[in-house]
Each structure stands twice: as structure tokens, then as C-alpha cells.
Amino acid sequence: MRYNNVGTSGLKVSEAGLGCNNFGTRIDEPAAHRVVEAALDAGVTLFDTAEIYGDGRSEEMLGRALGRRRDEAVIATKFGSPAPGTGTGSRRHLIRACEASLRRLGTDYIDLYYLHFPDPETPVEETLAALDDLVRQGKVRYIASSNLAGWQLVDADHVARAAGGSRFVATQLEWSLLERGVERETIPAARHLGLGVIPYFPLKSGLLSGKYRRGEAFPEGSRLAGGSYFARVATDENFAVVERLTEYAEAGGRTILQLALSWLAAQPEVPSVLVGATSPDQVAANAEAFVELTPAEIAEIGRVAAGAHEADGSAA
Ligand code: NAP
């Protein structure tokens, strides 16, 4: 396992991070404990949760699962929700949210605290000042954002610098071989600011794990078999990308899981890739799937995913 600094900060995290949004939703507490134990055994240090996952149950389960090993972990959690008009970036909400997360996690500090979604109804000055207070009180070690556009990242950084307070050290974004939109504007902004970029949905809910095939039933118990919200990623267009990547992976003696995780990890802004898991076997497979890719492979994987290798005639 490799350990990387988050952006220009001194915070080190494991290349494979564990996403905990399945805790209290798709898996119960004993299963969550097994997943966390497998992650710690594989050298994972970054554990990602949020106040909204399972209405707080994810944080509770993660805290209890880490137990006495809490200091080995970098706990990342998030405040706020995508619901409009809830003022979740306000001083009033976020200080209360932080206290509640600390209680649920059973810890007295959060290593990395994220603004989960932009809050257009609260000035970012207010959010940053309240977060800076939490840092000064020792309740939070580092602050970060999630789902912000490039201009919002730049704006927040300028505001924090002008105030002389804590700056966001990272941003969490949906980024995968099936979701490349952030490469146009948000990633260049993050790179310019020296922010770490921590991708979520790296497997597009499992579509890039290799276990789903076009025209076949979803495997029993899998996330896509569980309901239409996630199953909507199983489009013909996405399957076409999966098939191209599988062919390319197999020709080089690799798996699509390796390509999906290692291609993200190879991006210079990315200190850690957040993968969710429902079993210890998935945790182990994901931790082992981070392989070294050559610069030529990194470029070609990006082209194969985009279908550009067909247009320019380069081999898949
Ligand atoms: P993901 O990593 O794309 O998909 C994870 C799912 O794929 C697992 O729950 C599992 O589902 C399946 N899977 C994982 N490894 C596998 C393997 N080796 N073989 C076969 N199937 C495998 O998406 P995610 O877990 O939802 O996202 C990662 C994390 O990002 C979340 O846990 C959360 O912490 C974070 N996140 C953040 C935001 C945000 O707004 N900031 C949004 C979403 C997620 P099944 O076993 O159920 O099929």
C-alpha cells in the first residue's frame, strides 16, 4: 500500500480509501466491522463517511468498528446535504453537525471534515470561518470540500487566504473511467490550487468491477440488483465502455478492476481513491488492484474509455 500526501498538506492517506456509505444501508453492523477490519489489515488508513449516510448509522458503525484502532485511521466525514434551502453550510448547522458527528463516531477529533455539497444560500466566508473555529478548537484537523465547481474552489481558496484562516486541502468529486466531466474544468482548478482530488464512485457503483455483463441479469445481492436508483448506470453506452476496457485489460494480462482503480490513482492530484465494499473479499481485491501503470498505458486507458483510440486508429 502506498501512502500519499493530500494536496500540499502534510496529511498522509492510503492510496486505497474505504468508502463507508454501505454501512447501515446495504450492510449491518457485524458486516461493517468485518469490512473495516479487512481494510485495516490491508493497510487502508482513510475511512470516508458522512452525517447523511444511513442517517448517521454509518458514522456510528465506523466509530465502533475502529474502536481502539481509531488512531491508525484517518477519519473523513462530511456535513451538509444536497437538499436546497437547508442552510447546511451555515455556522449554525455545521457546528451542531460537527458535535453530532463526533458523538456518533465516538472520537474527539475528525481528521478531514468536508463541506459535502455547495450551499448557495450561505456565504462561503461564513462556512470557512466556522470551520476555522473548529480547527482552532482541535475538533477538526483538516478541512475539505466536495462537489464544488472549479470557480467555487478558487473562490473559497481566495476567501480563506484573505481571511488568513484554514484552507480546504482537498476536494471530493465523482470521477471514474465512466465519468470524466470533471476533467474539463474542476480538476484543472484543483491542480492550480494544489488541492488533493479524492474520487468517489470510482467503480461507478460496481459497473467497473467486471461483475456485470450486458444482457445478463445483475448478480444476486449486488448493488445494481438492489434498485433502480443505482441500476440506471447500466446503460448500453456504459456497457460499451466496460467492454472496450475489459478487452484492453485482458490483452495486457490485467483486469478491468485494476485499470479502473490504478488509472485514477495514477493521476498526480489523487492521493487516495475511495472504494466502497460490502465484504472483506471486495476490500482485499480492491486493495490489491492498485498496480503500477506506465505513462503510455495511462494515456491509452483514457483513450480506450473515451472511444478515442477508434477515431485515431491507435490499438486497443
Ligand atoms: P463505487 O466504489 O463505485 O462502488 C462500490 C460498490 O461496488 C460496492 O459497494 C460493491 O457493491 C461493489 N464493489 C466494490 N468492490 C468490488 C469488487 N472488488 N468486486 C465486485 N464488486 C465490488 O461507489 P461507492 O462505494 O458508492 O463510492 C465510494 C465512496 O465515495 C462512498 O462509500 C462514499 O464514502 C463516497 N461518496 C461520496 C459522495 C460525495 O458526494 N462526496 C457521493 C457518493 C459516494 P455491491 O457488493 O453491493 O454490489
CSV table of C-alpha atoms and ligand atoms in Angstrom, one decimal:
chain,number,residue,atom,x,y,z
A,1,MET,CA,0.0,0.0,0.0
A,2,ARG,CA,1.3,3.4,-0.9
A,3,TYR,CA,0.7,6.5,1.3
A,4,ASN,CA,0.4,9.9,-0.3
A,5,ASN,CA,0.1,13.5,1.0
A,6,VAL,CA,-3.3,15.1,0.5
A,7,GLY,CA,-2.6,18.0,-1.8
A,8,THR,CA,0.1,20.3,-0.4
A,9,SER,CA,-0.9,19.4,3.2
A,10,GLY,CA,1.1,17.1,5.5
A,11,LEU,CA,-1.8,14.7,5.9
A,12,LYS,CA,-0.9,11.2,4.6
A,13,VAL,CA,-3.5,8.7,3.4
A,14,SER,CA,-3.5,5.3,1.9
A,15,GLU,CA,-3.9,5.0,-1.9
A,16,ALA,CA,-6.9,2.8,-1.3
A,17,GLY,CA,-9.5,4.6,0.8
A,18,LEU,CA,-12.6,2.8,2.2
A,19,GLY,CA,-16.0,4.4,1.4
A,20,CYS,CA,-18.4,3.6,4.2
A,21,ASN,CA,-21.8,4.6,2.6
A,22,ASN,CA,-22.9,1.0,2.6
A,23,PHE,CA,-22.8,0.9,6.4
A,24,GLY,CA,-26.3,1.0,7.9
A,25,THR,CA,-27.8,0.9,4.4
A,26,ARG,CA,-26.7,-2.2,2.5
A,27,ILE,CA,-24.8,-3.9,5.3
A,28,ASP,CA,-25.5,-4.3,9.0
A,29,GLU,CA,-23.1,-3.7,11.9
A,30,PRO,CA,-21.3,-7.1,12.1
A,31,ALA,CA,-20.7,-7.0,8.3
A,32,ALA,CA,-19.4,-3.4,8.6
A,33,HIS,CA,-17.0,-4.5,11.4
A,34,ARG,CA,-15.6,-7.2,9.1
A,35,VAL,CA,-15.1,-4.8,6.2
A,36,VAL,CA,-13.3,-2.3,8.5
A,37,GLU,CA,-11.1,-5.0,9.9
A,38,ALA,CA,-10.2,-6.2,6.4
A,39,ALA,CA,-9.4,-2.7,5.4
A,40,LEU,CA,-7.1,-2.1,8.4
A,41,ASP,CA,-5.4,-5.4,7.7
A,42,ALA,CA,-4.8,-4.4,4.1
A,43,GLY,CA,-3.1,-1.1,5.2
A,44,VAL,CA,-6.1,1.2,4.5
A,45,THR,CA,-5.9,4.3,6.6
A,46,LEU,CA,-8.6,6.6,5.0
A,47,PHE,CA,-12.2,5.9,6.1
A,48,ASP,CA,-14.8,8.0,4.4
A,49,THR,CA,-18.3,8.6,5.9
A,50,ALA,CA,-20.9,11.4,6.2
A,51,GLU,CA,-23.6,12.6,8.6
A,52,ILE,CA,-26.2,11.7,6.0
A,53,TYR,CA,-25.1,8.1,5.3
A,54,GLY,CA,-27.7,5.8,6.8
A,55,ASP,CA,-29.0,8.8,8.8
A,56,GLY,CA,-25.8,8.7,11.0
A,57,ARG,CA,-25.6,4.9,11.3
A,58,SER,CA,-22.6,4.8,9.1
A,59,GLU,CA,-20.6,7.1,11.4
A,60,GLU,CA,-21.8,5.1,14.5
A,61,MET,CA,-20.7,1.8,12.9
A,62,LEU,CA,-17.4,3.1,11.7
A,63,GLY,CA,-16.6,4.5,15.1
A,64,ARG,CA,-17.4,1.3,16.9
A,65,ALA,CA,-15.6,-0.8,14.3
A,66,LEU,CA,-12.4,1.2,14.6
A,67,GLY,CA,-12.6,1.0,18.4
A,68,ARG,CA,-9.2,1.1,19.9
A,69,ARG,CA,-7.6,1.3,16.5
A,70,ARG,CA,-9.0,4.8,15.9
A,71,ASP,CA,-5.6,6.4,15.9
A,72,GLU,CA,-4.5,4.2,13.0
A,73,ALA,CA,-7.3,5.7,10.9
A,74,VAL,CA,-7.8,9.0,9.1
A,75,ILE,CA,-11.5,9.6,9.6
A,76,ALA,CA,-13.1,11.7,7.0
A,77,THR,CA,-16.7,12.8,7.4
A,78,LYS,CA,-19.0,15.4,5.8
A,79,PHE,CA,-21.6,17.9,6.9
A,80,GLY,CA,-24.5,19.1,4.7
A,81,SER,CA,-27.0,17.7,2.3
A,82,PRO,CA,-27.9,18.3,-1.3
A,83,ALA,CA,-31.4,19.4,-0.3
A,84,PRO,CA,-32.0,23.0,-1.3
A,85,GLY,CA,-32.8,25.7,1.3
A,86,THR,CA,-31.4,23.8,4.3
A,87,GLY,CA,-28.6,26.2,5.1
A,88,THR,CA,-26.2,23.4,5.7
A,89,GLY,CA,-23.1,25.5,5.1
A,90,SER,CA,-24.2,27.9,7.9
A,91,ARG,CA,-22.3,28.3,11.2
A,92,ARG,CA,-25.5,27.3,12.9
A,93,HIS,CA,-25.8,24.0,11.1
A,94,LEU,CA,-22.2,23.0,10.7
A,95,ILE,CA,-21.1,23.4,14.3
A,96,ARG,CA,-24.0,21.4,15.5
A,97,ALA,CA,-23.3,18.8,12.8
A,98,CYS,CA,-19.7,18.5,13.9
A,99,GLU,CA,-20.7,17.9,17.5
A,100,ALA,CA,-23.1,15.2,16.4
A,101,SER,CA,-20.6,13.5,14.2
A,102,LEU,CA,-18.0,13.5,17.0
A,103,ARG,CA,-20.6,11.8,19.3
A,104,ARG,CA,-21.6,9.2,16.7
A,105,LEU,CA,-18.0,8.4,15.8
A,106,GLY,CA,-17.1,8.2,19.5
A,107,THR,CA,-14.0,10.3,18.9
A,108,ASP,CA,-12.9,13.8,20.0
A,109,TYR,CA,-11.4,14.8,16.6
A,110,ILE,CA,-12.2,14.5,12.9
A,111,ASP,CA,-9.2,14.2,10.7
A,112,LEU,CA,-10.7,15.5,7.5
A,113,TYR,CA,-14.0,17.4,7.5
A,114,TYR,CA,-15.8,18.1,4.3
A,115,LEU,CA,-18.5,20.5,3.1
A,116,HIS,CA,-20.5,17.8,1.4
A,117,PHE,CA,-22.3,20.0,-1.2
A,118,PRO,CA,-22.0,23.7,-2.1
A,119,ASP,CA,-24.6,25.7,-0.2
A,120,PRO,CA,-25.6,28.6,-2.5
A,121,GLU,CA,-27.6,30.3,0.3
A,122,THR,CA,-24.7,30.7,2.8
A,123,PRO,CA,-21.7,33.0,2.0
A,124,VAL,CA,-18.6,30.8,1.8
A,125,GLU,CA,-16.9,33.3,4.2
A,126,GLU,CA,-19.3,32.1,6.9
A,127,THR,CA,-18.6,28.4,6.2
A,128,LEU,CA,-14.9,28.8,6.2
A,129,ALA,CA,-14.8,31.0,9.4
A,130,ALA,CA,-16.9,28.4,11.3
A,131,LEU,CA,-14.7,25.6,10.0
A,132,ASP,CA,-11.6,27.5,11.1
A,133,ASP,CA,-13.0,27.8,14.6
A,134,LEU,CA,-13.4,24.0,14.7
A,135,VAL,CA,-9.8,23.6,13.6
A,136,ARG,CA,-8.6,26.0,16.3
A,137,GLN,CA,-10.7,24.2,18.9
A,138,GLY,CA,-8.9,20.9,17.9
A,139,LYS,CA,-12.2,19.2,16.9
A,140,VAL,CA,-11.1,19.1,13.2
A,141,ARG,CA,-7.6,18.6,11.8
A,142,TYR,CA,-8.1,19.5,8.1
A,143,ILE,CA,-11.0,20.8,6.0
A,144,ALA,CA,-12.1,20.0,2.5
A,145,SER,CA,-14.9,20.4,0.1
A,146,SER,CA,-17.0,18.1,-2.1
A,147,ASN,CA,-19.0,18.5,-5.3
A,148,LEU,CA,-17.8,22.1,-5.8
A,149,ALA,CA,-17.4,23.6,-9.3
A,150,GLY,CA,-13.9,24.9,-10.3
A,151,TRP,CA,-14.9,28.5,-9.8
A,152,GLN,CA,-16.2,27.7,-6.3
A,153,LEU,CA,-12.9,26.0,-5.4
A,154,VAL,CA,-11.0,29.1,-6.5
A,155,ASP,CA,-13.4,31.5,-4.8
A,156,ALA,CA,-13.2,29.5,-1.5
A,157,ASP,CA,-9.4,29.5,-1.6
A,158,HIS,CA,-9.2,33.2,-2.2
A,159,VAL,CA,-11.6,33.9,0.7
A,160,ALA,CA,-9.6,31.6,3.0
A,161,ARG,CA,-6.3,33.2,2.1
A,162,ALA,CA,-7.7,36.7,2.5
A,163,ALA,CA,-9.0,35.8,6.0
A,164,GLY,CA,-5.8,34.1,7.0
A,165,GLY,CA,-7.7,31.1,8.1
A,166,SER,CA,-7.8,27.3,7.3
A,167,ARG,CA,-7.9,26.4,3.6
A,168,PHE,CA,-9.5,23.4,2.0
A,169,VAL,CA,-6.8,20.8,1.4
A,170,ALA,CA,-8.8,18.6,-0.9
A,171,THR,CA,-12.0,18.2,-2.9
A,172,GLN,CA,-14.0,15.0,-3.4
A,173,LEU,CA,-15.6,14.5,-6.8
A,174,GLU,CA,-17.3,11.8,-8.8
A,175,TRP,CA,-14.5,10.7,-11.2
A,176,SER,CA,-14.0,7.4,-13.0
A,177,LEU,CA,-13.4,5.9,-16.4
A,178,LEU,CA,-17.1,6.2,-16.9
A,179,GLU,CA,-17.5,9.7,-15.5
A,180,ARG,CA,-14.9,12.2,-17.0
A,181,GLY,CA,-16.8,15.5,-16.9
A,182,VAL,CA,-14.7,16.9,-14.0
A,183,GLU,CA,-11.5,16.7,-16.2
A,184,ARG,CA,-12.7,19.8,-18.2
A,185,GLU,CA,-12.7,22.4,-15.5
A,186,THR,CA,-12.8,21.2,-11.9
A,187,ILE,CA,-9.6,19.1,-11.9
A,188,PRO,CA,-7.5,21.9,-13.6
A,189,ALA,CA,-8.8,24.3,-10.9
A,190,ALA,CA,-7.9,21.9,-8.1
A,191,ARG,CA,-4.4,21.3,-9.7
A,192,HIS,CA,-3.8,25.0,-9.9
A,193,LEU,CA,-4.7,25.4,-6.1
A,194,GLY,CA,-2.6,22.4,-5.0
A,195,LEU,CA,-5.7,20.5,-3.7
A,196,GLY,CA,-5.8,16.8,-3.4
A,197,VAL,CA,-8.6,15.3,-5.6
A,198,ILE,CA,-10.3,12.3,-3.9
A,199,PRO,CA,-12.5,10.4,-6.4
A,200,TYR,CA,-15.8,8.8,-5.4
A,201,PHE,CA,-17.8,6.2,-7.3
A,202,PRO,CA,-14.5,5.0,-8.9
A,203,LEU,CA,-16.3,1.8,-9.9
A,204,LYS,CA,-19.5,3.5,-11.0
A,205,SER,CA,-21.3,1.5,-8.3
A,206,GLY,CA,-19.5,-1.7,-9.3
A,207,LEU,CA,-20.0,-1.5,-13.1
A,208,LEU,CA,-16.2,-1.2,-13.5
A,209,SER,CA,-15.6,-4.2,-11.2
A,210,GLY,CA,-16.1,-6.7,-14.0
A,211,LYS,CA,-19.1,-8.5,-12.4
A,212,TYR,CA,-21.8,-7.0,-14.7
A,213,ARG,CA,-22.3,-8.0,-18.3
A,214,ARG,CA,-24.5,-6.5,-20.9
A,215,GLY,CA,-27.7,-8.6,-21.4
A,216,GLU,CA,-27.2,-10.7,-18.3
A,217,ALA,CA,-29.1,-10.5,-15.0
A,218,PHE,CA,-27.3,-8.5,-12.3
A,219,PRO,CA,-25.7,-10.9,-9.8
A,220,GLU,CA,-27.9,-11.6,-6.8
A,221,GLY,CA,-27.4,-9.3,-3.8
A,222,SER,CA,-25.3,-6.8,-5.9
A,223,ARG,CA,-25.9,-3.0,-5.7
A,224,LEU,CA,-27.4,-2.8,-9.1
A,225,ALA,CA,-29.8,-5.7,-8.4
A,226,GLY,CA,-31.0,-3.8,-5.3
A,227,GLY,CA,-32.9,-1.0,-7.0
A,228,SER,CA,-33.5,1.4,-9.9
A,229,TYR,CA,-31.5,4.3,-8.4
A,230,PHE,CA,-28.2,2.6,-8.9
A,231,ALA,CA,-29.3,0.3,-11.8
A,232,ARG,CA,-29.7,3.4,-14.0
A,233,VAL,CA,-25.9,3.4,-14.6
A,234,ALA,CA,-26.3,0.1,-16.5
A,235,THR,CA,-26.8,1.8,-19.9
A,236,ASP,CA,-25.7,0.5,-23.3
A,237,GLU,CA,-23.3,3.4,-23.6
A,238,ASN,CA,-21.6,2.5,-20.3
A,239,PHE,CA,-21.5,-1.2,-21.2
A,240,ALA,CA,-19.8,-0.4,-24.4
A,241,VAL,CA,-17.0,1.4,-22.4
A,242,VAL,CA,-16.8,-1.6,-20.0
A,243,GLU,CA,-16.5,-4.0,-22.9
A,244,ARG,CA,-13.7,-1.9,-24.6
A,245,LEU,CA,-11.8,-1.6,-21.3
A,246,THR,CA,-12.2,-5.4,-20.5
A,247,GLU,CA,-10.8,-6.2,-23.9
A,248,TYR,CA,-7.9,-3.9,-23.4
A,249,ALA,CA,-7.2,-5.1,-19.9
A,250,GLU,CA,-7.3,-8.8,-20.9
A,251,ALA,CA,-4.9,-8.2,-23.8
A,252,GLY,CA,-2.4,-6.9,-21.3
A,253,GLY,CA,-3.0,-9.6,-18.6
A,254,ARG,CA,-4.8,-7.2,-16.3
A,255,THR,CA,-8.4,-6.9,-15.0
A,256,ILE,CA,-10.8,-4.0,-15.5
A,257,LEU,CA,-10.9,-3.5,-11.7
A,258,GLN,CA,-7.1,-2.9,-11.9
A,259,LEU,CA,-7.5,-0.4,-14.7
A,260,ALA,CA,-10.4,1.5,-13.0
A,261,LEU,CA,-8.6,2.0,-9.7
A,262,SER,CA,-5.0,2.3,-10.9
A,263,TRP,CA,-5.8,4.8,-13.7
A,264,LEU,CA,-7.3,7.1,-11.1
A,265,ALA,CA,-4.5,6.6,-8.6
A,266,ALA,CA,-2.0,7.4,-11.3
A,267,GLN,CA,-3.4,11.0,-11.7
A,268,PRO,CA,-1.0,13.3,-10.0
A,269,GLU,CA,-3.7,15.2,-8.0
A,270,VAL,CA,-5.1,11.9,-6.5
A,271,PRO,CA,-3.8,10.8,-3.1
A,272,SER,CA,-6.4,8.2,-2.5
A,273,VAL,CA,-9.3,6.5,-4.3
A,274,LEU,CA,-12.5,5.9,-2.3
A,275,VAL,CA,-13.9,2.5,-3.0
A,276,GLY,CA,-17.0,1.1,-1.2
A,277,ALA,CA,-17.3,-2.6,-0.3
A,278,THR,CA,-19.8,-4.9,1.1
A,279,SER,CA,-17.5,-7.8,2.1
A,280,PRO,CA,-13.9,-8.4,3.3
A,281,ASP,CA,-13.2,-10.1,0.0
A,282,GLN,CA,-14.0,-7.0,-2.0
A,283,VAL,CA,-11.8,-4.9,0.3
A,284,ALA,CA,-8.9,-7.3,-0.3
A,285,ALA,CA,-9.4,-7.4,-4.0
A,286,ASN,CA,-9.6,-3.6,-4.3
A,287,ALA,CA,-6.5,-3.1,-2.1
A,288,GLU,CA,-4.6,-5.5,-4.4
A,289,ALA,CA,-5.9,-3.9,-7.6
A,290,PHE,CA,-3.7,-0.8,-7.4
A,291,VAL,CA,-0.9,-1.6,-9.9
A,292,GLU,CA,1.8,0.5,-11.5
A,293,LEU,CA,0.9,1.7,-15.0
A,294,THR,CA,3.3,3.1,-17.5
A,295,PRO,CA,2.6,6.6,-18.8
A,296,ALA,CA,1.7,5.1,-22.2
A,297,GLU,CA,-0.8,2.8,-20.5
A,298,ILE,CA,-2.3,5.6,-18.5
A,299,ALA,CA,-2.8,7.6,-21.7
A,300,GLU,CA,-4.2,4.6,-23.7
A,301,ILE,CA,-6.6,3.6,-21.0
A,302,GLY,CA,-8.0,7.1,-21.0
A,303,ARG,CA,-8.4,7.0,-24.8
A,304,VAL,CA,-10.0,3.5,-24.8
A,305,ALA,CA,-12.5,4.6,-22.2
A,306,ALA,CA,-13.4,7.7,-24.3
A,307,GLY,CA,-13.5,5.6,-27.5
A,308,ALA,CA,-10.9,8.0,-29.0
A,309,HIS,CA,-8.5,5.1,-29.9
A,310,GLU,CA,-11.1,4.1,-32.5
A,311,ALA,CA,-11.1,7.5,-34.0
A,312,ASP,CA,-7.3,7.9,-34.1
A,313,GLY,CA,-6.6,4.3,-35.1
A,314,SER,CA,-4.4,3.5,-32.1
A,315,ALA,CA,-4.6,-0.1,-30.9
A,316,ALA,CA,-6.8,-1.2,-28.1
B,1,NAP,P1,-18.1,2.6,-6.0
B,1,NAP,O1,-16.8,2.4,-5.3
B,1,NAP,O2,-18.1,3.0,-7.4
B,1,NAP,O3,-18.9,1.2,-5.9
B,1,NAP,C1,-18.8,0.4,-4.7
B,1,NAP,C2,-19.7,-0.8,-4.9
B,1,NAP,O4,-19.2,-1.7,-5.9
B,1,NAP,C3,-19.6,-1.6,-3.6
B,1,NAP,O5,-20.5,-1.2,-2.6
B,1,NAP,C4,-19.9,-3.0,-4.1
B,1,NAP,O6,-21.3,-3.1,-4.3
B,1,NAP,C5,-19.2,-3.0,-5.5
B,1,NAP,N1,-17.8,-3.5,-5.4
B,1,NAP,C6,-16.8,-2.9,-4.8
B,1,NAP,N2,-15.7,-3.6,-4.9
B,1,NAP,C7,-16.0,-4.7,-5.7
B,1,NAP,C8,-15.2,-5.8,-6.1
B,1,NAP,N3,-13.9,-5.9,-5.9
B,1,NAP,N4,-15.9,-6.7,-6.9
B,1,NAP,C9,-17.2,-6.6,-7.1
B,1,NAP,N5,-18.0,-5.6,-6.7
B,1,NAP,C10,-17.4,-4.6,-6.0
B,1,NAP,O7,-19.0,3.6,-5.2
B,1,NAP,P2,-19.3,4.0,-3.7
B,1,NAP,O8,-18.8,3.0,-2.7
B,1,NAP,O9,-20.7,4.3,-3.6
B,1,NAP,O10,-18.4,5.3,-3.6
B,1,NAP,C11,-17.2,5.3,-2.8
B,1,NAP,C12,-17.3,6.1,-1.6
B,1,NAP,O11,-17.3,7.5,-2.0
B,1,NAP,C13,-18.6,6.0,-0.8
B,1,NAP,O12,-18.6,4.9,0.1
B,1,NAP,C14,-18.6,7.3,-0.1
B,1,NAP,O13,-17.8,7.3,1.1
B,1,NAP,C15,-18.1,8.3,-1.1
B,1,NAP,N6,-19.1,9.0,-1.8
B,1,NAP,C16,-19.1,10.4,-1.8
B,1,NAP,C17,-20.0,11.1,-2.4
B,1,NAP,C18,-20.0,12.6,-2.3
B,1,NAP,O14,-21.0,13.3,-2.7
B,1,NAP,N7,-18.9,13.2,-1.8
B,1,NAP,C19,-21.0,10.5,-3.2
B,1,NAP,C20,-21.0,9.1,-3.3
B,1,NAP,C21,-20.1,8.4,-2.6
B,1,NAP,P3,-22.2,-4.5,-4.1
B,1,NAP,O15,-21.4,-5.5,-3.4
B,1,NAP,O16,-23.3,-4.0,-3.3
B,1,NAP,O17,-22.6,-4.9,-5.5
